[in-house]
Coordinates of C-alpha atoms in Angstrom, one line a residue:
Chain A
M1 CA 43.2 195.5 16.0
K2 CA 42.9 195.0 11.8
P3 CA 45.5 192.8 10.8
R4 CA 48.9 194.5 8.9
R5 CA 48.2 191.8 5.9
P6 CA 44.1 190.2 5.8
L7 CA 46.3 186.5 5.3
D8 CA 48.4 187.4 8.6
P9 CA 45.3 186.2 11.0
Y10 CA 44.9 183.0 9.0
L11 CA 48.1 182.3 9.1
L12 CA 49.3 182.9 12.8
L13 CA 46.3 180.2 14.0
L14 CA 47.2 177.4 10.9
P15 CA 49.9 175.3 13.0
S16 CA 47.4 175.5 16.5
L17 CA 44.3 175.1 14.4
A18 CA 45.5 171.9 12.5
V19 CA 47.0 170.4 15.3
L20 CA 44.3 170.6 17.3
L21 CA 41.7 169.0 14.4
A22 CA 43.5 166.7 13.3
F23 CA 44.6 165.4 17.1
V24 CA 40.9 166.4 18.9
I25 CA 38.5 166.8 17.0
A26 CA 38.9 165.1 13.9
P27 CA 39.6 161.4 15.9
L28 CA 36.2 162.3 18.1
F29 CA 34.0 161.4 13.9
F30 CA 36.7 158.5 13.2
A31 CA 35.5 157.4 17.2
A32 CA 31.7 158.1 16.1
K33 CA 32.0 156.3 13.0
T34 CA 34.1 153.5 14.0
S35 CA 32.1 152.6 16.3
L36 CA 29.3 151.2 13.5
Y37 CA 31.9 149.1 13.2
R38 CA 33.1 145.1 14.7
W39 CA 37.5 145.6 13.6
D40 CA 39.8 143.8 15.6
L41 CA 43.2 146.0 13.7
L42 CA 44.1 143.0 12.0
T43 CA 40.9 142.1 10.2
E44 CA 38.7 144.2 7.7
A45 CA 36.2 146.3 10.2
R46 CA 32.9 144.9 8.7
F47 CA 29.4 147.4 9.7
V48 CA 27.3 146.2 12.1
G49 CA 25.5 149.4 13.1
L50 CA 24.0 150.4 16.2
G51 CA 25.8 146.6 17.3
N52 CA 27.8 147.7 19.8
Y53 CA 25.8 150.4 21.7
A54 CA 22.9 147.3 21.6
S55 CA 25.3 144.5 23.2
L56 CA 26.3 146.9 25.4
A57 CA 23.3 147.6 27.2
S58 CA 21.6 144.8 26.4
S59 CA 24.4 142.6 27.9
G60 CA 24.2 145.2 31.1
Q61 CA 28.1 146.0 30.9
L62 CA 27.6 149.5 30.3
G63 CA 25.3 150.1 32.9
E64 CA 27.0 148.3 35.3
L65 CA 30.5 150.5 34.6
V66 CA 28.3 154.0 34.6
G67 CA 26.7 152.7 38.2
R68 CA 30.3 152.3 39.2
T69 CA 32.3 155.0 38.0
F70 CA 29.7 157.1 39.8
G71 CA 30.2 155.3 42.6
F72 CA 33.3 155.5 42.8
G73 CA 33.0 159.3 41.4
A74 CA 30.7 160.3 44.7
I75 CA 32.8 159.3 47.4
V76 CA 36.1 161.1 45.2
V77 CA 34.2 164.4 44.9
V78 CA 32.3 164.1 49.0
F79 CA 35.6 162.6 50.8
G80 CA 38.0 165.3 48.4
T81 CA 35.6 168.8 48.9
T82 CA 35.2 168.9 52.2
L83 CA 38.3 167.4 53.1
G84 CA 39.7 170.3 50.9
L85 CA 37.9 172.6 52.7
A86 CA 38.7 171.8 55.8
L87 CA 42.1 171.8 55.7
A88 CA 42.5 175.0 53.8
L89 CA 39.8 176.8 56.4
A90 CA 42.9 174.4 59.2
L91 CA 46.0 175.8 57.5
D92 CA 44.6 179.6 56.6
R93 CA 47.0 181.1 58.0
P94 CA 50.5 183.3 58.3
G95 CA 53.6 181.1 58.7
R96 CA 56.4 178.8 57.2
L97 CA 55.6 176.1 59.2
Y98 CA 51.9 176.3 57.4
A99 CA 53.2 176.9 54.0
F100 CA 55.1 173.6 54.3
F101 CA 51.7 171.6 55.0
R102 CA 50.2 173.7 52.4
G103 CA 52.9 172.3 50.2
A104 CA 53.1 168.7 51.4
I105 CA 49.4 168.4 50.8
F106 CA 49.5 169.9 47.0
S107 CA 53.3 168.1 46.5
A108 CA 50.8 164.5 46.5
Y109 CA 49.0 166.4 43.6
V110 CA 51.8 167.2 41.2
V111 CA 53.4 163.7 41.7
S112 CA 53.1 161.0 39.2
W113 CA 50.5 158.9 39.4
V114 CA 52.6 156.3 39.2
A115 CA 54.2 156.6 42.2
V116 CA 51.6 157.8 44.7
A117 CA 50.0 153.7 43.4
L118 CA 52.6 152.6 44.3
L119 CA 53.3 154.2 47.4
W120 CA 50.2 152.8 48.6
M121 CA 50.1 149.4 47.7
W122 CA 53.1 148.9 49.4
I123 CA 51.8 151.0 52.4
L124 CA 48.3 149.2 52.1
D125 CA 50.4 145.3 51.9
A126 CA 48.5 143.1 52.9
D127 CA 51.5 141.1 54.3
S128 CA 54.3 143.3 55.5
G129 CA 52.5 147.0 54.5
L130 CA 52.2 150.0 57.4
V131 CA 48.6 150.7 58.0
T132 CA 48.1 146.4 58.4
V133 CA 51.4 146.1 60.3
V134 CA 50.4 149.0 62.9
A135 CA 46.4 147.3 62.7
R136 CA 47.8 144.3 63.8
A137 CA 49.9 146.3 66.6
L138 CA 46.9 147.5 68.1
G139 CA 44.6 144.3 67.6
L140 CA 42.3 145.6 64.6
P141 CA 41.0 143.6 62.3
T142 CA 43.1 143.9 59.1
L143 CA 42.1 143.2 55.3
S144 CA 43.1 142.9 52.1
W145 CA 42.3 145.5 51.2
L146 CA 43.0 145.7 47.3
G147 CA 42.7 142.4 46.8
D148 CA 39.5 142.1 48.5
P149 CA 36.5 142.7 45.3
R150 CA 34.7 144.9 48.8
S151 CA 36.7 147.5 49.0
A152 CA 39.3 147.5 46.6
L153 CA 37.5 150.3 44.4
V154 CA 37.2 152.0 47.7
T155 CA 40.3 151.7 48.3
I156 CA 41.1 153.5 45.2
A157 CA 38.5 156.2 45.4
L158 CA 40.4 157.0 49.0
V159 CA 44.4 157.1 47.2
T160 CA 42.5 159.3 44.5
V161 CA 40.8 161.4 47.4
W162 CA 44.7 161.6 49.2
K163 CA 46.3 162.7 46.0
I164 CA 43.1 165.3 44.4
T165 CA 43.1 166.8 48.1
G166 CA 45.6 169.6 47.9
Y167 CA 43.7 170.9 44.5
A168 CA 40.6 171.4 46.4
M169 CA 42.5 173.1 49.2
V170 CA 44.1 175.1 46.7
V171 CA 41.5 176.6 44.9
F172 CA 39.0 176.7 48.1
L173 CA 42.5 179.0 49.6
A174 CA 42.2 181.3 46.8
G175 CA 38.4 181.1 47.8
L176 CA 39.1 182.4 50.5
Q177 CA 40.8 184.9 49.7
A178 CA 38.0 186.6 47.8
I179 CA 36.2 187.4 51.5
P180 CA 37.0 190.4 52.2
P181 CA 38.0 190.7 56.3
S182 CA 36.4 194.1 56.9
L183 CA 33.3 191.5 56.4
H184 CA 35.0 188.4 59.6
E185 CA 36.4 191.7 61.5
A186 CA 32.4 193.5 61.4
A187 CA 31.0 190.4 62.1
A188 CA 33.7 189.6 64.7
L189 CA 32.7 193.2 67.0
D190 CA 29.5 192.3 66.7
G191 CA 30.1 189.3 68.7
A192 CA 29.9 186.5 66.4
G193 CA 31.6 183.5 67.1
A194 CA 33.7 181.5 64.8
W195 CA 31.2 179.0 63.7
R196 CA 28.6 181.3 63.2
R197 CA 31.3 183.6 61.5
F198 CA 31.9 180.3 58.8
L199 CA 27.9 180.3 58.7
H200 CA 27.1 182.9 58.1
I201 CA 30.1 184.3 56.1
T202 CA 32.4 182.2 54.9
W203 CA 30.2 179.5 53.9
P204 CA 28.6 181.3 51.6
S205 CA 30.8 183.2 49.9
L206 CA 31.9 179.7 48.8
K207 CA 29.5 177.7 47.4
P208 CA 30.0 178.1 44.5
T209 CA 33.9 177.6 44.7
T210 CA 32.2 173.7 46.3
A211 CA 30.3 173.4 43.4
F212 CA 33.2 174.3 41.1
V213 CA 35.4 172.1 42.7
A214 CA 32.8 169.1 42.8
T215 CA 32.2 169.2 39.4
T216 CA 36.4 169.1 38.7
S217 CA 36.6 166.5 41.2
L218 CA 33.2 164.9 39.7
I219 CA 35.3 165.2 36.1
A220 CA 38.5 164.2 37.0
S221 CA 37.7 160.8 38.7
F222 CA 35.1 160.0 35.8
Q223 CA 39.3 160.3 34.0
A224 CA 41.0 158.0 36.3
F225 CA 42.8 155.2 34.6
D226 CA 47.0 155.3 36.1
V227 CA 45.7 154.5 39.6
I228 CA 43.8 152.0 38.1
R229 CA 46.2 150.2 35.6
V230 CA 49.2 149.8 38.7
M231 CA 46.9 149.0 41.7
T232 CA 44.8 146.5 40.5
Q233 CA 44.8 146.5 36.7
G234 CA 40.6 147.1 37.5
G235 CA 40.4 143.6 39.0
P236 CA 40.0 141.5 42.3
V237 CA 36.3 140.1 39.5
R238 CA 36.0 143.2 37.7
S239 CA 35.4 145.4 40.8
T240 CA 37.0 148.2 40.1
T241 CA 36.9 148.4 36.3
L242 CA 36.0 152.0 35.1
F243 CA 34.9 153.3 32.4
V244 CA 38.8 154.1 30.8
Y245 CA 40.1 151.4 32.2
A246 CA 37.5 149.7 29.6
I247 CA 38.2 150.7 27.5
Y248 CA 41.8 150.7 26.8
E249 CA 41.1 146.6 27.6
E250 CA 38.1 146.2 25.0
V251 CA 41.2 147.3 23.1
F252 CA 44.1 146.0 23.9
V253 CA 42.9 142.9 25.0
N254 CA 40.3 141.9 23.8
L255 CA 41.2 143.6 20.5
R256 CA 37.7 144.9 19.8
V257 CA 37.9 148.4 18.7
G258 CA 34.9 148.5 17.7
K259 CA 33.1 148.2 21.0
A260 CA 36.3 150.4 22.6
S261 CA 34.2 153.3 20.0
A262 CA 31.1 153.1 20.8
L263 CA 32.1 152.8 25.2
T264 CA 34.1 156.0 24.2
V265 CA 31.1 157.9 22.3
V266 CA 29.1 157.4 25.3
F267 CA 32.1 158.0 27.9
F268 CA 32.0 161.4 25.9
V269 CA 28.6 162.7 26.0
L270 CA 28.9 161.5 29.6
L271 CA 31.3 164.3 30.3
L272 CA 29.7 166.8 28.5
G273 CA 26.7 166.4 30.6
L274 CA 29.2 166.6 33.8
T275 CA 30.7 170.1 31.1
G276 CA 27.3 171.7 31.1
L277 CA 27.1 170.6 35.3
Q278 CA 30.3 171.9 35.4
L279 CA 29.4 175.1 33.6
W280 CA 26.4 176.1 35.2
A281 CA 28.5 175.6 38.8
F282 CA 30.9 178.0 36.9
R283 CA 28.5 180.6 36.0
T284 CA 26.7 180.7 39.7
Q285 CA 30.5 181.4 40.4
R286 CA 30.8 184.2 37.9
A287 CA 27.6 185.8 39.6
S288 CA 28.0 186.1 42.9
R289 CA 31.5 187.7 42.4
P290 CA 31.0 190.5 39.6
R291 CA 34.0 192.9 41.2
E292 CA 36.0 189.7 39.9
E293 CA 34.3 189.8 35.7
E294 CA 37.2 191.2 33.4
P295 CA 36.0 194.6 31.1
A296 CA 34.5 192.3 28.1
Chain B
M1 CA 37.1 183.2 83.3
S2 CA 37.6 179.3 83.7
E3 CA 35.2 178.6 79.9
R4 CA 37.2 181.4 78.3
R5 CA 40.5 179.1 79.1
S6 CA 39.2 175.7 78.8
S7 CA 37.8 177.4 74.9
F8 CA 41.4 178.3 74.3
D9 CA 42.9 174.9 74.7
G10 CA 40.5 173.2 72.3
A11 CA 41.5 175.6 69.3
V12 CA 44.7 174.6 70.5
F13 CA 43.9 171.1 70.0
A14 CA 41.8 171.3 67.7
R15 CA 45.3 172.6 65.9
G16 CA 47.5 170.9 66.5
S17 CA 45.0 167.7 65.4
V18 CA 45.0 169.2 61.8
L19 CA 48.7 169.8 62.3
G20 CA 48.9 165.7 63.2
L21 CA 46.9 164.3 60.8
V22 CA 47.6 166.1 57.6
A23 CA 51.6 165.1 59.5
A24 CA 50.2 162.1 59.7
L25 CA 48.4 161.5 55.9
W26 CA 51.0 163.4 53.6
I27 CA 53.7 163.8 55.9
V28 CA 54.8 160.2 56.7
P29 CA 53.9 158.1 53.3
Y30 CA 56.9 160.2 51.8
L31 CA 59.1 159.5 54.8
W32 CA 57.6 155.8 54.8
M33 CA 58.6 155.8 50.7
T34 CA 62.4 157.0 51.4
I35 CA 63.1 155.0 54.3
T36 CA 62.0 151.7 52.2
S37 CA 64.3 153.0 49.9
L38 CA 67.4 152.6 52.2
K39 CA 66.1 149.1 53.5
T40 CA 67.2 145.5 52.3
L41 CA 64.7 143.2 51.9
D42 CA 65.5 141.1 54.9
E43 CA 64.5 144.4 57.4
I44 CA 61.2 144.7 55.8
V45 CA 60.3 141.0 56.6
Q46 CA 61.4 140.6 59.9
A47 CA 60.1 144.0 61.4
P48 CA 57.8 145.7 58.9
A49 CA 57.4 148.4 60.8
Y50 CA 60.7 149.4 63.1
P51 CA 61.2 152.8 61.5
L52 CA 64.9 152.9 60.7
P53 CA 66.7 151.1 58.4
S54 CA 69.7 149.8 60.2
H55 CA 72.1 149.7 57.9
P56 CA 70.7 152.3 55.5
N57 CA 72.3 151.7 51.8
L58 CA 72.2 152.0 48.2
D59 CA 71.7 149.3 46.7
A60 CA 68.2 149.5 45.8
Y61 CA 68.8 152.3 44.0
R62 CA 71.9 150.4 42.3
E63 CA 69.8 147.6 41.5
V64 CA 67.0 149.9 39.8
F65 CA 70.0 151.9 37.8
T66 CA 71.1 148.5 36.9
S67 CA 68.1 146.2 35.7
L68 CA 66.5 149.1 34.0
P69 CA 68.0 151.8 31.4
V70 CA 67.2 154.2 33.8
G71 CA 68.9 157.1 32.0
R72 CA 67.4 156.5 28.4
Y73 CA 63.9 156.3 29.5
L74 CA 64.9 159.3 32.1
L75 CA 66.0 161.1 28.6
N76 CA 62.8 159.9 27.3
T77 CA 60.5 161.6 29.4
L78 CA 62.8 164.9 30.1
V79 CA 62.4 164.8 25.8
M80 CA 58.8 164.4 25.8
A81 CA 57.7 166.5 28.2
G82 CA 60.5 169.3 27.6
S83 CA 59.2 169.1 23.6
I84 CA 55.6 169.0 24.4
A85 CA 55.9 172.1 27.2
C86 CA 58.0 174.3 24.8
L87 CA 55.7 173.2 20.8
Q88 CA 52.9 174.7 23.1
I89 CA 54.0 178.1 24.2
L90 CA 56.1 178.1 20.6
L91 CA 52.2 177.9 18.8
A92 CA 50.5 179.2 22.0
L93 CA 51.9 182.8 20.9
P94 CA 51.0 183.7 17.7
A95 CA 47.6 181.8 17.5
G96 CA 46.5 184.0 21.2
Y97 CA 47.9 187.0 19.9
A98 CA 45.6 186.3 16.6
L99 CA 42.2 185.8 18.9
A100 CA 43.6 188.1 21.6
K101 CA 44.5 191.1 18.9
L102 CA 43.8 190.6 15.4
R103 CA 40.3 191.5 13.6
F104 CA 39.1 188.8 11.2
V105 CA 36.4 186.2 9.2
G106 CA 36.0 183.4 12.0
K107 CA 37.6 184.5 14.9
R108 CA 34.4 183.4 17.0
A109 CA 34.2 180.7 14.9
A110 CA 37.9 179.3 16.2
F111 CA 37.8 180.9 19.6
G112 CA 35.7 178.4 19.5
L113 CA 37.2 175.2 18.3
V114 CA 39.8 176.3 21.2
L115 CA 37.2 175.9 24.2
A116 CA 35.4 173.1 22.7
C117 CA 39.0 171.3 22.6
L118 CA 39.7 172.1 25.9
L119 CA 35.9 169.4 26.2
V120 CA 38.0 166.9 25.2
P121 CA 40.5 164.3 27.0
P122 CA 43.2 162.5 26.1
Q123 CA 40.9 159.7 27.7
V124 CA 38.5 160.7 25.0
T125 CA 41.1 160.3 21.7
F126 CA 42.8 157.3 22.0
V127 CA 41.3 155.2 21.0
P128 CA 40.5 157.1 17.5
V129 CA 44.3 158.6 17.9
F130 CA 46.3 155.2 17.9
T131 CA 43.8 154.2 15.0
M132 CA 44.8 156.7 13.1
L133 CA 48.2 156.0 13.9
G134 CA 48.9 152.5 12.9
P135 CA 48.6 152.5 9.4
L136 CA 51.3 155.8 9.6
G137 CA 53.8 154.0 11.4
L138 CA 53.6 155.9 13.9
V139 CA 53.0 154.8 17.1
N140 CA 55.5 154.1 19.1
S141 CA 57.7 156.8 18.4
M142 CA 58.5 160.1 19.8
A143 CA 56.1 162.0 17.6
A144 CA 53.3 159.7 19.2
L145 CA 54.0 161.0 22.1
V146 CA 55.0 164.6 21.3
V147 CA 53.0 166.1 18.3
P148 CA 49.4 165.0 19.2
F149 CA 50.0 167.3 22.2
A150 CA 51.9 170.4 20.8
V151 CA 48.9 172.3 21.3
S152 CA 47.3 172.9 24.3
A153 CA 43.6 174.3 24.5
F154 CA 44.0 175.6 27.6
G155 CA 47.4 177.1 27.3
T156 CA 46.3 179.1 24.2
F157 CA 43.2 179.9 26.3
L158 CA 45.2 182.1 28.8
V159 CA 48.1 183.3 26.5
R160 CA 44.8 184.8 24.8
Q161 CA 43.4 185.4 27.9
A162 CA 46.8 187.1 29.1
L163 CA 47.4 189.3 25.8
L164 CA 43.7 190.6 25.9
S165 CA 45.3 192.6 29.0
V166 CA 48.8 193.8 26.9
P167 CA 47.6 197.3 25.5
D168 CA 47.8 198.4 21.7
E169 CA 49.8 200.7 21.6
I170 CA 52.9 198.8 22.6
I171 CA 52.6 196.6 18.6
E172 CA 51.6 199.5 16.8
A173 CA 55.0 201.0 18.3
A174 CA 56.2 198.0 17.2
R175 CA 55.0 198.0 14.2
L176 CA 56.1 201.6 13.4
D177 CA 59.6 200.9 13.6
G178 CA 58.9 197.6 10.9
A179 CA 59.1 194.4 13.2
S180 CA 57.8 191.2 10.7
E181 CA 54.4 190.3 13.3
L182 CA 56.5 187.2 14.1
R183 CA 58.5 189.7 15.6
I184 CA 56.1 191.3 17.3
V185 CA 54.8 187.8 19.0
Y186 CA 58.2 186.7 20.3
G187 CA 60.8 189.2 20.0
I188 CA 57.9 191.7 22.2
L189 CA 54.9 189.8 23.5
A190 CA 55.9 186.6 24.5
P191 CA 58.7 188.3 27.3
I192 CA 55.6 190.8 28.4
L193 CA 54.0 187.1 29.3
R194 CA 56.9 185.8 31.2
P195 CA 55.1 185.2 34.3
T196 CA 51.9 183.0 32.1
L197 CA 54.4 181.0 30.1
A198 CA 56.4 180.0 33.0
A199 CA 53.0 179.3 34.8
V200 CA 51.7 177.1 31.0
F201 CA 55.8 175.7 30.9
L202 CA 55.8 174.4 34.1
F203 CA 52.0 172.7 34.6
S204 CA 52.7 170.8 31.4
F205 CA 56.2 169.4 31.2
V206 CA 55.1 168.1 34.9
Y207 CA 52.0 167.0 33.5
H208 CA 54.3 165.3 31.0
Y209 CA 56.2 164.0 32.9
S210 CA 55.1 162.3 35.3
D211 CA 52.2 160.7 33.0
Y212 CA 51.5 157.3 32.4
F213 CA 48.2 156.7 30.5
W214 CA 49.3 157.5 27.1
P215 CA 52.8 156.6 26.7
L216 CA 51.4 153.1 27.9
V217 CA 48.3 153.2 25.1
M218 CA 52.0 154.8 22.0
T219 CA 54.5 152.5 23.0
T220 CA 56.0 149.0 23.2
D221 CA 59.4 150.0 22.0
D222 CA 62.1 150.2 24.6
E223 CA 63.5 152.8 23.2
V224 CA 61.0 155.5 23.1
R225 CA 59.6 154.5 26.5
T226 CA 59.0 156.9 29.1
L227 CA 60.3 156.3 33.0
P228 CA 56.5 156.0 34.6
L229 CA 56.6 152.9 32.4
A230 CA 59.6 151.8 33.8
I231 CA 59.2 152.7 37.7
A232 CA 55.8 150.7 37.4
L233 CA 57.1 148.1 36.1
L234 CA 59.3 147.6 38.5
R235 CA 56.4 145.9 40.9
E236 CA 56.4 143.2 38.3
Q237 CA 59.9 141.5 38.0
G238 CA 60.4 138.3 39.6
T239 CA 59.0 136.8 41.8
G240 CA 57.9 138.2 44.9
V241 CA 57.1 142.4 45.3
R242 CA 61.3 144.1 46.7
W243 CA 59.2 146.9 48.3
P244 CA 62.5 148.6 48.7
V245 CA 63.8 148.3 44.5
V246 CA 60.3 149.3 43.9
M247 CA 60.5 152.8 46.7
A248 CA 63.6 153.4 44.7
G249 CA 62.7 153.4 41.5
N250 CA 59.4 155.6 43.3
V251 CA 61.4 158.0 44.5
V252 CA 64.3 158.9 41.6
L253 CA 60.2 159.0 39.7
S254 CA 58.8 161.6 42.0
A255 CA 62.0 163.1 43.4
P256 CA 62.6 166.0 39.8
V257 CA 59.0 166.6 40.5
L258 CA 59.0 167.5 43.9
I259 CA 62.4 169.7 44.0
V260 CA 60.6 171.3 40.4
F261 CA 58.0 172.0 42.8
A262 CA 59.4 173.0 45.9
L263 CA 61.1 175.7 43.4
A264 CA 58.3 176.9 41.1
Q265 CA 55.0 176.2 43.4
R266 CA 53.9 179.2 43.3
H267 CA 53.9 179.1 39.4
I268 CA 52.1 175.4 39.2
V269 CA 49.9 176.6 41.7
R270 CA 49.6 179.2 40.0
A271 CA 48.0 177.4 36.6
V272 CA 46.6 174.9 38.5
A273 CA 44.3 177.8 40.4
A274 CA 44.0 179.6 36.7
R275 CA 41.7 176.4 35.6
G276 CA 39.5 177.1 38.6
S277 CA 38.6 180.9 37.7

């Protein structure tokens, strides 16, 4: 529509665009600039060119961080997506009981990370946690889940899976709703059993949803911070120091803002790459369901 | 015949085990949290797995409330999350209206900017925002918690999408009646968009109520600290973790969200599913 006065659209957009420019776009440039300096927040910043990037790369810190963050992401994606799909298939039924169970799983996604982290720290507590006590009673070996560098990262990844599986399940449930029941009915009339119907109808229709859930969980796992800060503070022996936690540590523990900014820039580039992957999944999802396309 | 029957039993068995697994993994932890909060520390040390508290009591809750200014933190959290959610809606409406309904030069660029902001999470902006706000004396203030989130790119996007399907005739009729643009946005379009706005509000409120990351990096001062920070500190107080107190804090922290979730599950699920479609 034609605006009443030519300036109207700009005035209506001004507050929103101002906030986005100031707190989202400008910080990107500011981080890129700061990444070229050595700065401890207290004394004058000193220009070091690409020195921060060079030292991150040559010290092996960057490679280690990227590898660890991807490893963490892989566990979260594989388990979260598989479990989310399995639960969506199992719980896609009418009835209050099923609604309650779906709600219980999804509730973990809305509860604070702090509450989730503390709850699992207690359940996994090496002395009197529920898991430890039950394992002991069954004569199984127990482990200091969060205290052992070999298990801490996997433990945090599984806690993350616990929290986000509800999200995966909800997206899969929406995907299941989009499959016309007539397809299943026709296949059932042809004598196809449950497994064959899943293989030939459900799974092909859910493939794009799966790609979408997987990339979204990967991006979410890259942003993990709260759970690490509460459960392990990056330890033991840095085994759970993931990307965002490393940035936080450089600023608030080591007071190395330049280095933190260099990490931020690399982190953003990685996220952009993952988002590219996600857009590709998004396209595939849209393309496979043309009837959902909105009229432009 | 016997084969049919056994496969039927198999299905029942499979369904039963799924429900059992879900109960064990997603319901028992909440129950355990609540049960622990009603126990005493002695009980936990002596019989850690005994499921029921021998003398259920609220001592742990009393301790949470006396050792922390919970009221203060809760108020801070509600003010912060409430302001963010309200501002996001107030600002998304006019922006979404311009982007969905008005013709002007630079519209594609403006919409592109909004979409681009979807790609930049707070984990990317916190270092530069922290160093930008420092010299302005704004670190450690409610403003540092609220203003950076006053606009949600996602909320703006959702409002714009919802407005696309509102017929132009409604706006034209209002203009003929002499309604100002702001009156059209807040008085006429906002009520039509109620379901979308409710989803944006709830999602944003719940997210920021629970957020630990941003308040942690932006504040050091009790005056503006929020509840998740305080509850996380409960574990670090004194020597030896007093799990009943920590779990009581956990109940205090999660109960409001779980109640809101139980009442508005449909809206929240819709906001979440909207991100995925």
